[in-house]
Short mmCIF file of N, CA and C in Angstrom, two decimals:
data_model
loop_
_atom_site.label_atom_id
_atom_site.label_comp_id
_atom_site.label_asym_id
_atom_site.label_seq_id
_atom_site.Cartn_x
_atom_site.Cartn_y
_atom_site.Cartn_z
N MET A 272 71.31 80.44 103.26
CA MET A 272 71.62 80.72 104.65
C MET A 272 72.25 79.46 105.24
N THR A 273 73.25 79.67 106.08
CA THR A 273 73.93 78.52 106.68
C THR A 273 73.10 77.91 107.80
N GLU A 274 73.42 76.67 108.11
CA GLU A 274 72.72 75.98 109.19
C GLU A 274 72.94 76.69 110.53
N LEU A 275 74.17 77.16 110.74
CA LEU A 275 74.47 77.85 111.99
C LEU A 275 73.65 79.13 112.12
N LEU A 276 73.54 79.88 111.04
CA LEU A 276 72.75 81.11 111.09
C LEU A 276 71.27 80.79 111.29
N GLU A 277 70.80 79.74 110.66
CA GLU A 277 69.40 79.34 110.86
C GLU A 277 69.14 78.97 112.32
N ARG A 278 70.10 78.27 112.95
CA ARG A 278 69.96 77.92 114.37
C ARG A 278 69.93 79.17 115.23
N ALA A 279 70.81 80.12 114.93
CA ALA A 279 70.86 81.36 115.71
C ALA A 279 69.54 82.12 115.59
N ILE A 280 69.02 82.20 114.38
CA ILE A 280 67.76 82.91 114.18
C ILE A 280 66.61 82.20 114.88
N ALA A 281 66.62 80.88 114.85
CA ALA A 281 65.58 80.13 115.56
C ALA A 281 65.61 80.44 117.06
N GLN A 282 66.82 80.52 117.62
CA GLN A 282 66.92 80.86 119.05
C GLN A 282 66.52 82.30 119.30
N LEU A 283 66.86 83.19 118.40
CA LEU A 283 66.48 84.59 118.55
C LEU A 283 64.97 84.75 118.59
N LYS A 284 64.27 83.96 117.79
CA LYS A 284 62.80 84.05 117.73
C LYS A 284 62.15 83.72 119.07
N THR A 285 62.86 83.03 119.94
CA THR A 285 62.29 82.66 121.24
C THR A 285 62.46 83.77 122.27
N LEU A 286 63.26 84.77 121.96
CA LEU A 286 63.53 85.85 122.91
C LEU A 286 62.46 86.93 122.84
N PRO A 287 62.33 87.71 123.91
CA PRO A 287 61.41 88.86 123.87
C PRO A 287 61.82 89.84 122.77
N VAL A 288 60.87 90.59 122.30
CA VAL A 288 61.09 91.52 121.18
C VAL A 288 62.24 92.48 121.46
N ALA A 289 62.30 93.02 122.66
CA ALA A 289 63.36 93.99 122.98
C ALA A 289 64.74 93.35 122.83
N GLU A 290 64.87 92.12 123.29
CA GLU A 290 66.16 91.42 123.16
C GLU A 290 66.46 91.10 121.70
N GLN A 291 65.44 90.70 120.95
CA GLN A 291 65.63 90.46 119.53
C GLN A 291 66.14 91.71 118.83
N ASN A 292 65.53 92.85 119.15
CA ASN A 292 65.94 94.11 118.53
C ASN A 292 67.36 94.50 118.93
N ALA A 293 67.70 94.27 120.17
CA ALA A 293 69.05 94.62 120.64
C ALA A 293 70.10 93.78 119.91
N ILE A 294 69.84 92.49 119.78
CA ILE A 294 70.79 91.61 119.10
C ILE A 294 70.83 91.94 117.61
N ALA A 295 69.68 92.21 117.02
CA ALA A 295 69.64 92.58 115.60
C ALA A 295 70.45 93.85 115.35
N ALA A 296 70.32 94.82 116.24
CA ALA A 296 71.08 96.07 116.08
C ALA A 296 72.58 95.80 116.15
N ARG A 297 73.00 94.92 117.07
CA ARG A 297 74.42 94.57 117.17
C ARG A 297 74.90 93.86 115.92
N LEU A 298 74.10 92.94 115.42
CA LEU A 298 74.48 92.22 114.19
C LEU A 298 74.60 93.18 113.01
N LEU A 299 73.64 94.06 112.86
CA LEU A 299 73.70 95.03 111.76
C LEU A 299 74.91 95.94 111.88
N ALA A 300 75.21 96.38 113.09
CA ALA A 300 76.40 97.22 113.30
C ALA A 300 77.66 96.45 112.95
N GLU A 301 77.72 95.18 113.31
CA GLU A 301 78.88 94.35 112.99
C GLU A 301 79.04 94.19 111.48
N ILE A 302 77.94 93.95 110.79
CA ILE A 302 77.98 93.80 109.33
C ILE A 302 78.46 95.11 108.69
N GLU A 303 77.94 96.23 109.15
CA GLU A 303 78.35 97.53 108.61
C GLU A 303 79.83 97.78 108.87
N ASP A 304 80.31 97.42 110.06
CA ASP A 304 81.72 97.60 110.41
C ASP A 304 82.60 96.73 109.51
N GLU A 305 82.21 95.49 109.30
CA GLU A 305 82.97 94.60 108.43
C GLU A 305 83.02 95.15 107.01
N GLN A 306 81.92 95.72 106.53
CA GLN A 306 81.89 96.29 105.18
C GLN A 306 82.82 97.50 105.08
N ARG A 307 82.84 98.32 106.13
CA ARG A 307 83.75 99.49 106.13
C ARG A 307 85.20 99.02 106.07
N TRP A 308 85.55 98.01 106.88
CA TRP A 308 86.91 97.48 106.86
C TRP A 308 87.26 96.92 105.49
N LYS A 309 86.34 96.17 104.91
CA LYS A 309 86.58 95.58 103.59
C LYS A 309 86.83 96.68 102.56
N THR A 310 85.99 97.70 102.57
CA THR A 310 86.14 98.80 101.63
C THR A 310 87.49 99.50 101.84
N GLN A 311 87.83 99.75 103.10
CA GLN A 311 89.09 100.42 103.41
C GLN A 311 90.28 99.59 102.94
N LEU A 312 90.28 98.31 103.24
CA LEU A 312 91.41 97.46 102.86
C LEU A 312 91.52 97.34 101.34
N GLU A 313 90.39 97.21 100.66
CA GLU A 313 90.41 97.09 99.21
C GLU A 313 90.90 98.35 98.53
N SER A 314 90.70 99.50 99.18
CA SER A 314 91.11 100.76 98.56
C SER A 314 92.53 101.18 98.95
N THR A 315 93.18 100.40 99.80
CA THR A 315 94.54 100.71 100.21
C THR A 315 95.51 100.38 99.07
N THR A 316 96.33 101.35 98.72
CA THR A 316 97.26 101.17 97.61
C THR A 316 98.53 100.47 98.07
N ASP A 317 99.27 99.94 97.10
CA ASP A 317 100.56 99.32 97.42
C ASP A 317 101.49 100.32 98.10
N ALA A 318 101.45 101.56 97.65
CA ALA A 318 102.30 102.59 98.25
C ALA A 318 101.94 102.81 99.72
N GLN A 319 100.65 102.78 100.04
CA GLN A 319 100.23 102.93 101.43
C GLN A 319 100.70 101.75 102.28
N TRP A 320 100.58 100.53 101.74
CA TRP A 320 101.06 99.36 102.46
C TRP A 320 102.56 99.44 102.66
N ASP A 321 103.28 99.91 101.64
CA ASP A 321 104.74 100.05 101.75
C ASP A 321 105.11 101.05 102.84
N ARG A 322 104.39 102.18 102.91
CA ARG A 322 104.66 103.18 103.96
C ARG A 322 104.40 102.60 105.34
N LEU A 323 103.31 101.85 105.46
CA LEU A 323 102.99 101.23 106.74
C LEU A 323 104.09 100.24 107.14
N ALA A 324 104.54 99.42 106.21
CA ALA A 324 105.61 98.46 106.49
C ALA A 324 106.88 99.19 106.90
N ASP A 325 107.21 100.30 106.23
CA ASP A 325 108.38 101.09 106.60
C ASP A 325 108.26 101.64 108.02
N MET A 326 107.07 102.11 108.37
CA MET A 326 106.85 102.63 109.72
C MET A 326 107.07 101.54 110.76
N VAL A 327 106.56 100.35 110.49
CA VAL A 327 106.71 99.24 111.43
C VAL A 327 108.19 98.86 111.56
N ARG A 328 108.87 98.79 110.43
CA ARG A 328 110.31 98.47 110.48
C ARG A 328 111.08 99.49 111.31
N GLN A 329 110.75 100.78 111.15
CA GLN A 329 111.41 101.83 111.92
C GLN A 329 111.13 101.68 113.41
N GLU A 330 109.90 101.36 113.75
CA GLU A 330 109.55 101.16 115.16
C GLU A 330 110.30 99.97 115.75
N ILE A 331 110.42 98.90 114.98
CA ILE A 331 111.15 97.73 115.45
C ILE A 331 112.62 98.08 115.66
N THR A 332 113.20 98.78 114.70
CA THR A 332 114.61 99.17 114.79
C THR A 332 114.84 100.08 115.99
N ALA A 333 113.90 100.97 116.24
CA ALA A 333 114.03 101.92 117.36
C ALA A 333 113.69 101.27 118.70
N GLY A 334 113.18 100.05 118.68
CA GLY A 334 112.80 99.39 119.92
C GLY A 334 111.48 99.88 120.48
N ASP A 335 110.71 100.56 119.65
CA ASP A 335 109.42 101.10 120.09
C ASP A 335 108.31 100.08 119.89
N ILE A 336 108.51 98.89 120.40
CA ILE A 336 107.51 97.84 120.25
C ILE A 336 107.28 97.15 121.59
N THR A 337 106.16 96.53 121.70
CA THR A 337 105.85 95.71 122.87
C THR A 337 105.70 94.27 122.38
N PRO A 338 106.47 93.36 122.93
CA PRO A 338 106.33 91.97 122.50
C PRO A 338 104.90 91.46 122.71
N LEU A 339 104.43 90.66 121.75
CA LEU A 339 103.07 90.13 121.85
C LEU A 339 102.86 89.34 123.14
N GLY A 340 103.92 88.67 123.60
CA GLY A 340 103.81 87.92 124.84
C GLY A 340 103.49 88.80 126.03
N ASP A 341 103.88 90.08 125.97
CA ASP A 341 103.54 91.03 127.04
C ASP A 341 102.09 91.49 126.94
N VAL A 342 101.60 91.59 125.71
CA VAL A 342 100.23 92.05 125.49
C VAL A 342 99.25 90.90 125.70
N PHE A 343 99.62 89.72 125.20
CA PHE A 343 98.77 88.53 125.31
C PHE A 343 99.56 87.42 125.98
N PRO A 344 99.71 87.48 127.29
CA PRO A 344 100.49 86.44 127.97
C PRO A 344 99.83 85.08 127.81
N SER A 345 100.67 84.07 127.69
CA SER A 345 100.14 82.71 127.55
C SER A 345 99.52 82.27 128.87
N GLU A 346 98.56 81.38 128.77
CA GLU A 346 97.85 80.89 129.96
C GLU A 346 98.43 79.55 130.40
N GLN A 347 99.70 79.47 130.59
CA GLN A 347 100.33 78.21 130.98
C GLN A 347 100.36 78.05 132.46
#
């Protein structure tokens, strides 16, 4: 176990049981979600990645995109 995780668990132990359970449920859900993503990505074939890349290229060519700067404006 990492030092950071040990610190987090030590702090969790100081919380009331209900809060501990709520945080534990969120952590478990996050772990399960990460595992689903990993499984999905590992099972994606080269042909599927190629189709996805083709779709993106078509959207770019058609102008059906939103610049990242519009979605995530810089905080300058």
